[in-house]
Each structure stands twice: as structure tokens, then as C-alpha cells.
Amino acid sequence: MKVKENFMEWENLGIALITGASSGIGAEFAHQLAAQGFDLVLVARRKNKLDTLSKELQEKFLVNAEVFVANLSNMDDNEKVVAKILEIDNLDVLINNAGFGITNTFLQIDLKRHIDMINVHFTSTVMFCHAALPGMIKRKRGVIINTSSTAAIHRSPMSVMYTTTKSAVTVFSELIKERIKGKGIYIQSLCPGFTYSEFHDTESMQGFQRNWFPKENWMNAEDVVSLSLDAVKNGEVIFIPGELNMQYTKSLRRKSMDNYLNAKIL
Ligand SMILES: NC(=O)c1ccc[n+]([C@@H]2O[C@H](COP(=O)([O-])OP(=O)(O)OC[C@H]3O[C@@H](n4cnc5c(N)ncnc54)[C@H](OP(=O)(O)O)[C@@H]3O)[C@@H](O)[C@H]2O)c1
């Protein structure tokens, strides 16, 4: 059953397609958008997780939630998602959210894994925006949220490819917005800080411990997503959820900006 007004105050809700919907922030977007009455297309690799989520949301909110299994590091699968987007004639919301981290250093990581990260974080985001925007522009409505990271803003050199791909996602979102001004489309580059999810439990994050960082630096996915959706209508592209994240990220950015201005880049 629909329990909340939708975040855009739209009539006749269409479909929200969410990548990385099988856990964490993506699954939370699925919950909150289903609660608002959107039908969903849930994209990720783990079919069992998507099936369970789809069943839960359909029963709880009486929406349609289609499962679409795809590995976004694989270009054939990305093409299949593009074809899916092109066949939807009422795509209201696109959430490009799939992602992963890696604790190893640049040269310890196989080149193939770097390319996987580029494809999951950036190539798929570009492909899905390219597919979704013409329909949204025609319908004069649409929301795109590209999940990036505070790493894209403060540009810590700790994780080279993660920071690079997330920076690309944020810059892409900023520049795309300029190209579609006045067409009724909202674009947000969501830049979360540390968030409780499965992100830090995956194999490639082995060795990372949450208690390296104080509890107050962590947010839950529910707050990240509700703050993100609430912020869409203010029209700012870059959105950092949480006051602490905002302050911390800004101060680090100031430091790296000094390096840029003095041409002492990282
Ligand atoms: N958690 C944090 O602290 C944090 C901070 C800043 C930014 N973020 C960003 O937030 C986004 C969501 O992460 P999360 O925290 O919710 O982590 P999560 O719980 O690990 O969720 C990641 C999602 O991405 C999907 N995914 C990963 N690789 C994929 C691939 N090759 N193909 C398709 N889907 C793939 C996963 O699904 P399958 O495994 O089923 O494919 C999962 O649904 C990511 O882009 C991440 O970079 C997270």
C-alpha cells in the first residue's frame, strides 16, 4: 500500500530503475520509492537477493518490482540494461548506484579489476543516462541520481581508481545538468560518506575495519536515501548527506583545492 507522498509530487507515477538494488543504499532507494508508489526495475548480479526484495516490496506496497540480473562490469549486460531502459515509456527515476571498493593499492590490483570498476561506476552510468534522457526530455520530467562518494569531492589519493571513477561520475552529472537546463529533469550526484551497508564486507574490501573511524562518522542507508530524495528538488547537483560529512569533506576539499591553485596537484 502507498504510505507516503512521492518526493516530486507527481501524478501518475511511472517506473524507477535502480542499479545496485540488491543491498545497502540501492535496496533502500527501492524501499523508499516503492513506499511512495513507484513501480521498480531492480538491477544487480545477485538474483536471490533481488527476488526476495521484489517479493517483499510487491506484497508491502502493491507496486510492480521487476528483477533484472546484470553484471555492470560486462558491456553485453550494460547493453541489455540500455535496451530495457529504451523499452520503458514512463521512466521517471534512474538511480545509477551500483558500486564497490577495493582496499589494495593501484599496482596490487589487476588491470581487469580497474576496468571493471570503471565500467560499474562510470561507463554504465553514462550509458544509462544516454538511454534515459531522451524519453525524460520528451515527457518533460525525470530524476537521475548518480551515486558518487565524498571521495569525489575531497579527492583523497588513498584509493586511486575509486576516487577517479567517482570524480568522473560527479563531473559528468554537473556537466550534463548544464546541457538539459529548463527541460524538467533533475540530476543529483549523491556523495555519501561512510554508510552502513555491505560495501565494507565484500571480498575486495578485506582488511577494512569499520572501527577505524568513529561511530559519528557513519550514517545508515535509510537517512542517506531520505535526505537524498528530499534534496532533489532544490536542484543542486552535488549532494553530501549529513552535516559531519559536509564539514569534513569541505575542509579536505579546501586543502586539495589549494594544491590545484598552486599547481601542486596531489
Ligand atoms: N557504504 C559506503 O560507505 C559508501 C560511501 C560512499 C559511496 N558509496 C557508494 O554507494 C553505492 C552503493 O553502495 P552500498 O554502500 O550500498 O554498498 P553495497 O551494500 O555493497 O551495495 C552495492 C550494490 O552494487 C551492486 N554491484 C556491485 N558490483 C556490481 C556489478 N559488477 N554489477 C552489478 N551490480 C553490482 C551490488 O549488487 P550485486 O553484488 O548483487 O551485484 C549491490 O547491490 C556504491 O556506488 C558505493 O560506491 C558507499
PDB file of C-alpha atoms and ligand atoms in Angstrom:
ATOM      1  CA  MET A   1       0.000   0.000   0.000  1.00  0.00           C
ATOM      2  CA  LYS A   2       1.238   3.510  -0.819  1.00  0.00           C
ATOM      3  CA  VAL A   3       2.119   5.141   2.507  1.00  0.00           C
ATOM      4  CA  LYS A   4       3.897   8.391   1.569  1.00  0.00           C
ATOM      5  CA  GLU A   5       3.508  11.204  -0.912  1.00  0.00           C
ATOM      6  CA  ASN A   6       6.091  10.941  -3.662  1.00  0.00           C
ATOM      7  CA  PHE A   7       9.185  13.153  -3.444  1.00  0.00           C
ATOM      8  CA  MET A   8       8.392  15.010  -6.696  1.00  0.00           C
ATOM      9  CA  GLU A   9       4.668  15.420  -6.010  1.00  0.00           C
ATOM     10  CA  TRP A  10       3.960  13.870  -9.415  1.00  0.00           C
ATOM     11  CA  GLU A  11       0.650  12.435 -10.592  1.00  0.00           C
ATOM     12  CA  ASN A  12       0.526   9.066 -12.414  1.00  0.00           C
ATOM     13  CA  LEU A  13       3.801   7.651 -11.214  1.00  0.00           C
ATOM     14  CA  GLY A  14       5.975   5.751 -13.664  1.00  0.00           C
ATOM     15  CA  ILE A  15       8.960   3.483 -13.186  1.00  0.00           C
ATOM     16  CA  ALA A  16      12.157   3.860 -11.153  1.00  0.00           C
ATOM     17  CA  LEU A  17      15.149   1.807 -12.338  1.00  0.00           C
ATOM     18  CA  ILE A  18      17.776   1.256  -9.654  1.00  0.00           C
ATOM     19  CA  THR A  19      21.188  -0.323 -10.146  1.00  0.00           C
ATOM     20  CA  GLY A  20      22.901  -1.957  -7.188  1.00  0.00           C
ATOM     21  CA  ALA A  21      19.444  -2.629  -5.759  1.00  0.00           C
ATOM     22  CA  SER A  22      20.329  -5.926  -4.062  1.00  0.00           C
ATOM     23  CA  SER A  23      21.722  -4.338  -0.891  1.00  0.00           C
ATOM     24  CA  GLY A  24      22.629  -1.195   1.032  1.00  0.00           C
ATOM     25  CA  ILE A  25      21.812   2.210  -0.428  1.00  0.00           C
ATOM     26  CA  GLY A  26      20.246   0.779  -3.614  1.00  0.00           C
ATOM     27  CA  ALA A  27      17.907  -1.539  -1.697  1.00  0.00           C
ATOM     28  CA  GLU A  28      16.943   1.426   0.495  1.00  0.00           C
ATOM     29  CA  PHE A  29      16.126   3.539  -2.603  1.00  0.00           C
ATOM     30  CA  ALA A  30      13.930   0.630  -3.721  1.00  0.00           C
ATOM     31  CA  HIS A  31      12.114   0.587  -0.350  1.00  0.00           C
ATOM     32  CA  GLN A  32      11.532   4.327  -0.180  1.00  0.00           C
ATOM     33  CA  LEU A  33      10.459   4.677  -3.824  1.00  0.00           C
ATOM     34  CA  ALA A  34       8.125   1.670  -3.582  1.00  0.00           C
ATOM     35  CA  ALA A  35       6.624   3.207  -0.423  1.00  0.00           C
ATOM     36  CA  GLN A  36       5.898   6.315  -2.493  1.00  0.00           C
ATOM     37  CA  GLY A  37       4.137   4.246  -5.175  1.00  0.00           C
ATOM     38  CA  PHE A  38       6.762   3.886  -7.925  1.00  0.00           C
ATOM     39  CA  ASP A  39       6.980   0.643  -9.895  1.00  0.00           C
ATOM     40  CA  LEU A  40      10.544  -0.616  -9.960  1.00  0.00           C
ATOM     41  CA  VAL A  41      13.180  -2.307 -12.072  1.00  0.00           C
ATOM     42  CA  LEU A  42      15.796  -3.741  -9.722  1.00  0.00           C
ATOM     43  CA  VAL A  43      19.247  -4.300 -11.264  1.00  0.00           C
ATOM     44  CA  ALA A  44      22.217  -6.188  -9.748  1.00  0.00           C
ATOM     45  CA  ARG A  45      24.014  -9.555 -10.041  1.00  0.00           C
ATOM     46  CA  ARG A  46      22.557 -11.483  -7.077  1.00  0.00           C
ATOM     47  CA  LYS A  47      19.222 -12.779  -8.304  1.00  0.00           C
ATOM     48  CA  ASN A  48      18.243 -14.343  -4.966  1.00  0.00           C
ATOM     49  CA  LYS A  49      18.592 -11.007  -3.138  1.00  0.00           C
ATOM     50  CA  LEU A  50      16.666  -9.166  -5.863  1.00  0.00           C
ATOM     51  CA  ASP A  51      13.903 -11.812  -5.857  1.00  0.00           C
ATOM     52  CA  THR A  52      13.471 -11.531  -2.082  1.00  0.00           C
ATOM     53  CA  LEU A  53      13.387  -7.729  -2.223  1.00  0.00           C
ATOM     54  CA  SER A  54      10.970  -7.715  -5.142  1.00  0.00           C
ATOM     55  CA  LYS A  55       8.576 -10.083  -3.342  1.00  0.00           C
ATOM     56  CA  GLU A  56       8.710  -8.017  -0.145  1.00  0.00           C
ATOM     57  CA  LEU A  57       8.060  -4.701  -1.921  1.00  0.00           C
ATOM     58  CA  GLN A  58       5.264  -6.055  -4.106  1.00  0.00           C
ATOM     59  CA  GLU A  59       3.480  -7.506  -1.073  1.00  0.00           C
ATOM     60  CA  LYS A  60       4.026  -4.498   1.172  1.00  0.00           C
ATOM     61  CA  PHE A  61       3.405  -1.631  -1.240  1.00  0.00           C
ATOM     62  CA  LEU A  62       1.371  -3.256  -4.068  1.00  0.00           C
ATOM     63  CA  VAL A  63       3.791  -1.989  -6.710  1.00  0.00           C
ATOM     64  CA  ASN A  64       5.385  -3.926  -9.552  1.00  0.00           C
ATOM     65  CA  ALA A  65       9.068  -4.716  -8.945  1.00  0.00           C
ATOM     66  CA  GLU A  66      10.819  -6.390 -11.860  1.00  0.00           C
ATOM     67  CA  VAL A  67      14.111  -8.189 -11.275  1.00  0.00           C
ATOM     68  CA  PHE A  68      16.800  -7.568 -13.905  1.00  0.00           C
ATOM     69  CA  VAL A  69      20.013  -9.514 -13.359  1.00  0.00           C
ATOM     70  CA  ALA A  70      23.063  -7.799 -14.845  1.00  0.00           C
ATOM     71  CA  ASN A  71      26.776  -7.554 -14.191  1.00  0.00           C
ATOM     72  CA  LEU A  72      27.604  -3.934 -14.977  1.00  0.00           C
ATOM     73  CA  SER A  73      31.298  -4.635 -15.439  1.00  0.00           C
ATOM     74  CA  ASN A  74      30.248  -6.540 -18.567  1.00  0.00           C
ATOM     75  CA  MET A  75      29.418  -4.476 -21.658  1.00  0.00           C
ATOM     76  CA  ASP A  76      26.938  -7.022 -23.044  1.00  0.00           C
ATOM     77  CA  ASP A  77      24.954  -6.758 -19.817  1.00  0.00           C
ATOM     78  CA  ASN A  78      25.164  -2.961 -19.936  1.00  0.00           C
ATOM     79  CA  GLU A  79      23.711  -3.085 -23.475  1.00  0.00           C
ATOM     80  CA  LYS A  80      20.860  -5.241 -22.154  1.00  0.00           C
ATOM     81  CA  VAL A  81      20.070  -2.661 -19.470  1.00  0.00           C
ATOM     82  CA  VAL A  82      20.149   0.058 -22.152  1.00  0.00           C
ATOM     83  CA  ALA A  83      17.649  -1.964 -24.212  1.00  0.00           C
ATOM     84  CA  LYS A  84      15.454  -2.303 -21.113  1.00  0.00           C
ATOM     85  CA  ILE A  85      15.564   1.459 -20.469  1.00  0.00           C
ATOM     86  CA  LEU A  86      14.653   2.167 -24.103  1.00  0.00           C
ATOM     87  CA  GLU A  87      11.630  -0.100 -23.887  1.00  0.00           C
ATOM     88  CA  ILE A  88      10.197   1.696 -20.808  1.00  0.00           C
ATOM     89  CA  ASP A  89       7.967   4.555 -21.937  1.00  0.00           C
ATOM     90  CA  ASN A  90       7.419   6.046 -18.475  1.00  0.00           C
ATOM     91  CA  LEU A  91      10.827   6.020 -16.790  1.00  0.00           C
ATOM     92  CA  ASP A  92      10.533   8.679 -14.066  1.00  0.00           C
ATOM     93  CA  VAL A  93      13.588   7.886 -11.966  1.00  0.00           C
ATOM     94  CA  LEU A  94      17.006   6.435 -12.785  1.00  0.00           C
ATOM     95  CA  ILE A  95      19.330   5.634  -9.888  1.00  0.00           C
ATOM     96  CA  ASN A  96      22.848   4.710 -11.014  1.00  0.00           C
ATOM     97  CA  ASN A  97      24.090   3.333  -7.736  1.00  0.00           C
ATOM     98  CA  ALA A  98      25.958   0.019  -8.245  1.00  0.00           C
ATOM     99  CA  GLY A  99      29.478   0.146  -6.910  1.00  0.00           C
ATOM    100  CA  PHE A 100      32.265  -1.458  -4.938  1.00  0.00           C
ATOM    101  CA  GLY A 101      35.504  -0.545  -3.205  1.00  0.00           C
ATOM    102  CA  ILE A 102      38.977  -2.075  -3.165  1.00  0.00           C
ATOM    103  CA  THR A 103      41.471  -1.913  -0.312  1.00  0.00           C
ATOM    104  CA  ASN A 104      44.559  -2.938  -2.292  1.00  0.00           C
ATOM    105  CA  THR A 105      46.816  -0.308  -3.841  1.00  0.00           C
ATOM    106  CA  PHE A 106      46.779   0.602  -7.550  1.00  0.00           C
ATOM    107  CA  LEU A 107      49.563  -1.735  -8.686  1.00  0.00           C
ATOM    108  CA  GLN A 108      48.400  -4.618  -6.471  1.00  0.00           C
ATOM    109  CA  ILE A 109      45.119  -4.701  -8.376  1.00  0.00           C
ATOM    110  CA  ASP A 110      44.808  -6.488 -11.756  1.00  0.00           C
ATOM    111  CA  LEU A 111      44.148  -4.145 -14.651  1.00  0.00           C
ATOM    112  CA  LYS A 112      40.962  -6.119 -15.401  1.00  0.00           C
ATOM    113  CA  ARG A 113      39.601  -5.189 -11.948  1.00  0.00           C
ATOM    114  CA  HIS A 114      40.314  -1.494 -12.596  1.00  0.00           C
ATOM    115  CA  ILE A 115      38.416  -1.755 -15.887  1.00  0.00           C
ATOM    116  CA  ASP A 116      35.558  -3.488 -14.050  1.00  0.00           C
ATOM    117  CA  MET A 117      35.385  -0.544 -11.656  1.00  0.00           C
ATOM    118  CA  ILE A 118      35.409   1.984 -14.496  1.00  0.00           C
ATOM    119  CA  ASN A 119      32.531   0.093 -16.149  1.00  0.00           C
ATOM    120  CA  VAL A 120      30.437  -0.397 -12.999  1.00  0.00           C
ATOM    121  CA  HIS A 121      30.850   3.160 -11.689  1.00  0.00           C
ATOM    122  CA  PHE A 122      31.201   5.254 -14.821  1.00  0.00           C
ATOM    123  CA  THR A 123      30.570   3.504 -18.168  1.00  0.00           C
ATOM    124  CA  SER A 124      27.214   2.099 -17.072  1.00  0.00           C
ATOM    125  CA  THR A 125      26.198   5.487 -15.630  1.00  0.00           C
ATOM    126  CA  VAL A 126      26.996   7.236 -18.931  1.00  0.00           C
ATOM    127  CA  MET A 127      25.231   4.542 -20.988  1.00  0.00           C
ATOM    128  CA  PHE A 128      22.081   4.542 -18.863  1.00  0.00           C
ATOM    129  CA  CYS A 129      21.848   8.357 -18.750  1.00  0.00           C
ATOM    130  CA  HIS A 130      22.305   8.471 -22.530  1.00  0.00           C
ATOM    131  CA  ALA A 131      19.488   5.956 -22.939  1.00  0.00           C
ATOM    132  CA  ALA A 132      17.132   7.515 -20.368  1.00  0.00           C
ATOM    133  CA  LEU A 133      17.420  11.239 -21.074  1.00  0.00           C
ATOM    134  CA  PRO A 134      15.674  11.488 -24.491  1.00  0.00           C
ATOM    135  CA  GLY A 135      12.500   9.891 -23.099  1.00  0.00           C
ATOM    136  CA  MET A 136      12.617  12.031 -19.964  1.00  0.00           C
ATOM    137  CA  ILE A 137      13.141  15.191 -22.012  1.00  0.00           C
ATOM    138  CA  LYS A 138      10.211  14.242 -24.251  1.00  0.00           C
ATOM    139  CA  ARG A 139       7.997  13.717 -21.211  1.00  0.00           C
ATOM    140  CA  LYS A 140       9.441  16.852 -19.559  1.00  0.00           C
ATOM    141  CA  ARG A 141      10.013  15.023 -16.325  1.00  0.00           C
ATOM    142  CA  GLY A 142      12.612  12.790 -14.758  1.00  0.00           C
ATOM    143  CA  VAL A 143      15.072  12.404 -11.915  1.00  0.00           C
ATOM    144  CA  ILE A 144      18.546  10.914 -12.209  1.00  0.00           C
ATOM    145  CA  ILE A 145      20.593  10.200  -9.105  1.00  0.00           C
ATOM    146  CA  ASN A 146      24.159   9.072  -9.726  1.00  0.00           C
ATOM    147  CA  THR A 147      25.673   7.686  -6.544  1.00  0.00           C
ATOM    148  CA  SER A 148      29.190   9.014  -6.152  1.00  0.00           C
ATOM    149  CA  SER A 149      31.078   9.499  -2.875  1.00  0.00           C
ATOM    150  CA  THR A 150      32.593  12.178  -0.682  1.00  0.00           C
ATOM    151  CA  ALA A 151      35.854  10.811  -2.155  1.00  0.00           C
ATOM    152  CA  ALA A 152      34.904  12.572  -5.389  1.00  0.00           C
ATOM    153  CA  ILE A 153      34.913  15.909  -3.577  1.00  0.00           C
ATOM    154  CA  HIS A 154      37.876  15.648  -1.227  1.00  0.00           C
ATOM    155  CA  ARG A 155      39.887  13.550  -3.714  1.00  0.00           C
ATOM    156  CA  SER A 156      41.913  11.578  -1.248  1.00  0.00           C
ATOM    157  CA  PRO A 157      44.663   9.685  -3.076  1.00  0.00           C
ATOM    158  CA  MET A 158      44.016   6.633  -0.837  1.00  0.00           C
ATOM    159  CA  SER A 159      42.070   4.700  -3.429  1.00  0.00           C
ATOM    160  CA  VAL A 160      43.132   5.851  -6.867  1.00  0.00           C
ATOM    161  CA  MET A 161      40.579   4.249  -9.163  1.00  0.00           C
ATOM    162  CA  TYR A 162      37.659   4.592  -6.736  1.00  0.00           C
ATOM    163  CA  THR A 163      38.312   8.333  -6.368  1.00  0.00           C
ATOM    164  CA  THR A 164      38.893   8.745 -10.106  1.00  0.00           C
ATOM    165  CA  THR A 165      35.722   6.949 -11.195  1.00  0.00           C
ATOM    166  CA  LYS A 166      33.556   8.650  -8.574  1.00  0.00           C
ATOM    167  CA  SER A 167      35.014  12.044  -9.550  1.00  0.00           C
ATOM    168  CA  ALA A 168      34.100  11.238 -13.148  1.00  0.00           C
ATOM    169  CA  VAL A 169      30.537  10.432 -12.090  1.00  0.00           C
ATOM    170  CA  THR A 170      30.226  13.756 -10.255  1.00  0.00           C
ATOM    171  CA  VAL A 171      31.767  15.891 -13.021  1.00  0.00           C
ATOM    172  CA  PHE A 172      29.619  14.098 -15.621  1.00  0.00           C
ATOM    173  CA  SER A 173      26.489  14.836 -13.563  1.00  0.00           C
ATOM    174  CA  GLU A 174      27.442  18.509 -13.192  1.00  0.00           C
ATOM    175  CA  LEU A 175      28.084  18.974 -16.913  1.00  0.00           C
ATOM    176  CA  ILE A 176      25.028  17.022 -18.085  1.00  0.00           C
ATOM    177  CA  LYS A 177      22.857  19.276 -15.944  1.00  0.00           C
ATOM    178  CA  GLU A 178      24.101  22.296 -17.874  1.00  0.00           C
ATOM    179  CA  ARG A 179      23.072  20.627 -21.170  1.00  0.00           C
ATOM    180  CA  ILE A 180      19.494  19.920 -20.120  1.00  0.00           C
ATOM    181  CA  LYS A 181      18.630  23.115 -18.275  1.00  0.00           C
ATOM    182  CA  GLY A 182      14.948  24.045 -18.400  1.00  0.00           C
ATOM    183  CA  LYS A 183      13.829  20.614 -19.615  1.00  0.00           C
ATOM    184  CA  GLY A 184      12.231  19.466 -16.361  1.00  0.00           C
ATOM    185  CA  ILE A 185      14.940  16.958 -15.465  1.00  0.00           C
ATOM    186  CA  TYR A 186      16.683  16.879 -12.078  1.00  0.00           C
ATOM    187  CA  ILE A 187      20.162  15.388 -11.712  1.00  0.00           C
ATOM    188  CA  GLN A 188      21.889  14.710  -8.429  1.00  0.00           C
ATOM    189  CA  SER A 189      25.354  13.366  -7.750  1.00  0.00           C
ATOM    190  CA  LEU A 190      24.792  11.784  -4.347  1.00  0.00           C
ATOM    191  CA  CYS A 191      28.060  11.856  -2.382  1.00  0.00           C
ATOM    192  CA  PRO A 192      27.691   9.750   0.776  1.00  0.00           C
ATOM    193  CA  GLY A 193      30.367   9.385   3.416  1.00  0.00           C
ATOM    194  CA  PHE A 194      30.760   6.164   5.422  1.00  0.00           C
ATOM    195  CA  THR A 195      27.444   4.332   5.271  1.00  0.00           C
ATOM    196  CA  TYR A 196      26.438   1.046   6.904  1.00  0.00           C
ATOM    197  CA  SER A 197      25.810  -1.429   4.053  1.00  0.00           C
ATOM    198  CA  GLU A 198      27.535  -4.488   2.580  1.00  0.00           C
ATOM    199  CA  PHE A 199      30.130  -2.246   0.886  1.00  0.00           C
ATOM    200  CA  HIS A 200      32.845  -2.818   3.511  1.00  0.00           C
ATOM    201  CA  ASP A 201      32.112  -6.568   3.845  1.00  0.00           C
ATOM    202  CA  THR A 202      32.837  -7.546   0.233  1.00  0.00           C
ATOM    203  CA  GLU A 203      35.916  -9.613  -0.644  1.00  0.00           C
ATOM    204  CA  SER A 204      37.692  -6.696  -2.287  1.00  0.00           C
ATOM    205  CA  MET A 205      37.401  -4.638   0.938  1.00  0.00           C
ATOM    206  CA  GLN A 206      39.175  -7.310   3.011  1.00  0.00           C
ATOM    207  CA  GLY A 207      41.198  -5.803   5.847  1.00  0.00           C
ATOM    208  CA  PHE A 208      38.971  -2.731   6.247  1.00  0.00           C
ATOM    209  CA  GLN A 209      37.561  -2.284   9.717  1.00  0.00           C
ATOM    210  CA  ARG A 210      34.650  -0.013  10.461  1.00  0.00           C
ATOM    211  CA  ASN A 211      36.036   0.871  13.885  1.00  0.00           C
ATOM    212  CA  TRP A 212      38.995   2.655  12.284  1.00  0.00           C
ATOM    213  CA  PHE A 213      36.565   5.567  12.057  1.00  0.00           C
ATOM    214  CA  PRO A 214      34.445   6.952  14.905  1.00  0.00           C
ATOM    215  CA  LYS A 215      30.784   5.965  15.067  1.00  0.00           C
ATOM    216  CA  GLU A 216      29.619   9.521  14.491  1.00  0.00           C
ATOM    217  CA  ASN A 217      31.245   9.406  11.024  1.00  0.00           C
ATOM    218  CA  TRP A 218      28.829   6.665   9.939  1.00  0.00           C
ATOM    219  CA  MET A 219      25.301   7.040   8.598  1.00  0.00           C
ATOM    220  CA  ASN A 220      22.645   4.459   7.878  1.00  0.00           C
ATOM    221  CA  ALA A 221      21.362   3.935   4.356  1.00  0.00           C
ATOM    222  CA  GLU A 222      17.841   4.985   5.350  1.00  0.00           C
ATOM    223  CA  ASP A 223      18.976   8.515   6.263  1.00  0.00           C
ATOM    224  CA  VAL A 224      21.272   8.810   3.232  1.00  0.00           C
ATOM    225  CA  VAL A 225      18.409   7.935   0.894  1.00  0.00           C
ATOM    226  CA  SER A 226      15.689  10.033   2.528  1.00  0.00           C
ATOM    227  CA  LEU A 227      17.996  13.079   2.647  1.00  0.00           C
ATOM    228  CA  SER A 228      18.957  12.490  -0.994  1.00  0.00           C
ATOM    229  CA  LEU A 229      15.348  12.298  -2.179  1.00  0.00           C
ATOM    230  CA  ASP A 230      14.391  15.354  -0.099  1.00  0.00           C
ATOM    231  CA  ALA A 231      17.247  17.323  -1.693  1.00  0.00           C
ATOM    232  CA  VAL A 232      16.439  16.558  -5.345  1.00  0.00           C
ATOM    233  CA  LYS A 233      14.010  19.430  -5.808  1.00  0.00           C
ATOM    234  CA  ASN A 234      16.474  22.045  -4.584  1.00  0.00           C
ATOM    235  CA  GLY A 235      18.259  21.492  -7.900  1.00  0.00           C
ATOM    236  CA  GLU A 236      21.833  21.355  -6.565  1.00  0.00           C
ATOM    237  CA  VAL A 237      23.804  18.686  -8.421  1.00  0.00           C
ATOM    238  CA  ILE A 238      26.263  17.767  -5.684  1.00  0.00           C
ATOM    239  CA  PHE A 239      24.577  16.478  -2.554  1.00  0.00           C
ATOM    240  CA  ILE A 240      26.519  15.371   0.535  1.00  0.00           C
ATOM    241  CA  PRO A 241      24.212  13.816   3.145  1.00  0.00           C
ATOM    242  CA  GLY A 242      24.935  14.569   6.821  1.00  0.00           C
ATOM    243  CA  GLU A 243      26.343  17.698   8.441  1.00  0.00           C
ATOM    244  CA  LEU A 244      29.570  15.998   9.592  1.00  0.00           C
ATOM    245  CA  ASN A 245      30.271  14.624   6.107  1.00  0.00           C
ATOM    246  CA  MET A 246      29.672  18.080   4.696  1.00  0.00           C
ATOM    247  CA  GLN A 247      32.093  19.810   7.075  1.00  0.00           C
ATOM    248  CA  TYR A 248      34.779  17.133   6.812  1.00  0.00           C
ATOM    249  CA  THR A 249      34.579  16.939   3.022  1.00  0.00           C
ATOM    250  CA  LYS A 250      34.648  20.699   2.600  1.00  0.00           C
ATOM    251  CA  SER A 251      37.741  21.058   4.771  1.00  0.00           C
ATOM    252  CA  LEU A 252      39.593  18.326   2.852  1.00  0.00           C
ATOM    253  CA  ARG A 253      38.486  19.841  -0.437  1.00  0.00           C
ATOM    254  CA  ARG A 254      39.869  23.222   0.603  1.00  0.00           C
ATOM    255  CA  LYS A 255      43.254  21.586   1.145  1.00  0.00           C
ATOM    256  CA  SER A 256      43.247  19.793  -2.210  1.00  0.00           C
ATOM    257  CA  MET A 257      41.941  22.946  -3.902  1.00  0.00           C
ATOM    258  CA  ASP A 258      44.959  24.846  -2.580  1.00  0.00           C
ATOM    259  CA  ASN A 259      47.135  22.243  -4.250  1.00  0.00           C
ATOM    260  CA  TYR A 260      45.312  22.747  -7.539  1.00  0.00           C
ATOM    261  CA  LEU A 261      45.516  26.514  -7.348  1.00  0.00           C
ATOM    262  CA  ASN A 262      49.209  26.313  -6.546  1.00  0.00           C
ATOM    263  CA  ALA A 263      49.642  23.636  -9.249  1.00  0.00           C
ATOM    264  CA  LYS A 264      50.843  21.136  -6.656  1.00  0.00           C
ATOM    265  CA  ILE A 265      48.263  18.556  -7.620  1.00  0.00           C
ATOM    266  CA  LEU A 266      48.154  15.702  -5.059  1.00  0.00           C
TER     267      LEU A 266
HETATM  268  N1  LIG B   1      28.891   2.384   2.010  1.00  0.00           N
HETATM  269  C1  LIG B   1      29.667   3.457   1.952  1.00  0.00           C
HETATM  270  O1  LIG B   1      30.361   3.814   2.919  1.00  0.00           O
HETATM  271  C2  LIG B   1      29.669   4.299   0.693  1.00  0.00           C
HETATM  272  C3  LIG B   1      30.243   5.576   0.755  1.00  0.00           C
HETATM  273  C4  LIG B   1      30.257   6.364  -0.392  1.00  0.00           C
HETATM  274  C5  LIG B   1      29.705   5.887  -1.561  1.00  0.00           C
HETATM  275  N2  LIG B   1      29.144   4.641  -1.594  1.00  0.00           N
HETATM  276  C6  LIG B   1      28.599   4.194  -2.875  1.00  0.00           C
HETATM  277  O2  LIG B   1      27.245   3.823  -2.698  1.00  0.00           O
HETATM  278  C7  LIG B   1      26.863   2.887  -3.715  1.00  0.00           C
HETATM  279  C8  LIG B   1      26.089   1.758  -3.069  1.00  0.00           C
HETATM  280  O3  LIG B   1      26.968   1.063  -2.189  1.00  0.00           O
HETATM  281  P1  LIG B   1      26.487   0.464  -0.804  1.00  0.00           P
HETATM  282  O4  LIG B   1      27.163   1.202   0.276  1.00  0.00           O
HETATM  283  O5  LIG B   1      25.011   0.344  -0.780  1.00  0.00           O
HETATM  284  O6  LIG B   1      27.194  -0.979  -0.878  1.00  0.00           O
HETATM  285  P2  LIG B   1      26.594  -2.435  -1.053  1.00  0.00           P
HETATM  286  O7  LIG B   1      25.645  -2.752   0.029  1.00  0.00           O
HETATM  287  O8  LIG B   1      27.796  -3.317  -1.203  1.00  0.00           O
HETATM  288  O9  LIG B   1      25.804  -2.343  -2.430  1.00  0.00           O
HETATM  289  C9  LIG B   1      26.473  -2.317  -3.663  1.00  0.00           C
HETATM  290  C10 LIG B   1      25.488  -2.683  -4.756  1.00  0.00           C
HETATM  291  O10 LIG B   1      26.180  -2.611  -6.011  1.00  0.00           O
HETATM  292  C11 LIG B   1      25.944  -3.834  -6.720  1.00  0.00           C
HETATM  293  N3  LIG B   1      27.071  -4.159  -7.576  1.00  0.00           N
HETATM  294  C12 LIG B   1      28.378  -4.242  -7.255  1.00  0.00           C
HETATM  295  N4  LIG B   1      29.095  -4.652  -8.317  1.00  0.00           N
HETATM  296  C13 LIG B   1      28.209  -4.840  -9.333  1.00  0.00           C
HETATM  297  C14 LIG B   1      28.325  -5.288 -10.672  1.00  0.00           C
HETATM  298  N5  LIG B   1      29.502  -5.678 -11.200  1.00  0.00           N
HETATM  299  N6  LIG B   1      27.218  -5.354 -11.432  1.00  0.00           N
HETATM  300  C15 LIG B   1      26.014  -5.009 -10.908  1.00  0.00           C
HETATM  301  N7  LIG B   1      25.841  -4.589  -9.658  1.00  0.00           N
HETATM  302  C16 LIG B   1      26.928  -4.518  -8.872  1.00  0.00           C
HETATM  303  C17 LIG B   1      25.744  -4.889  -5.625  1.00  0.00           C
HETATM  304  O11 LIG B   1      24.924  -5.944  -6.115  1.00  0.00           O
HETATM  305  P3  LIG B   1      25.404  -7.417  -6.502  1.00  0.00           P
HETATM  306  O12 LIG B   1      26.572  -7.773  -5.639  1.00  0.00           O
HETATM  307  O13 LIG B   1      24.185  -8.253  -6.258  1.00  0.00           O
HETATM  308  O14 LIG B   1      25.743  -7.321  -7.962  1.00  0.00           O
HETATM  309  C18 LIG B   1      24.963  -4.089  -4.591  1.00  0.00           C
HETATM  310  O15 LIG B   1      23.594  -4.104  -4.897  1.00  0.00           O
HETATM  311  C19 LIG B   1      28.164   2.445  -4.397  1.00  0.00           C
HETATM  312  O16 LIG B   1      28.264   3.098  -5.638  1.00  0.00           O
HETATM  313  C20 LIG B   1      29.257   2.940  -3.451  1.00  0.00           C
HETATM  314  O17 LIG B   1      30.438   3.242  -4.141  1.00  0.00           O
HETATM  315  C21 LIG B   1      29.115   3.832  -0.495  1.00  0.00           C
END
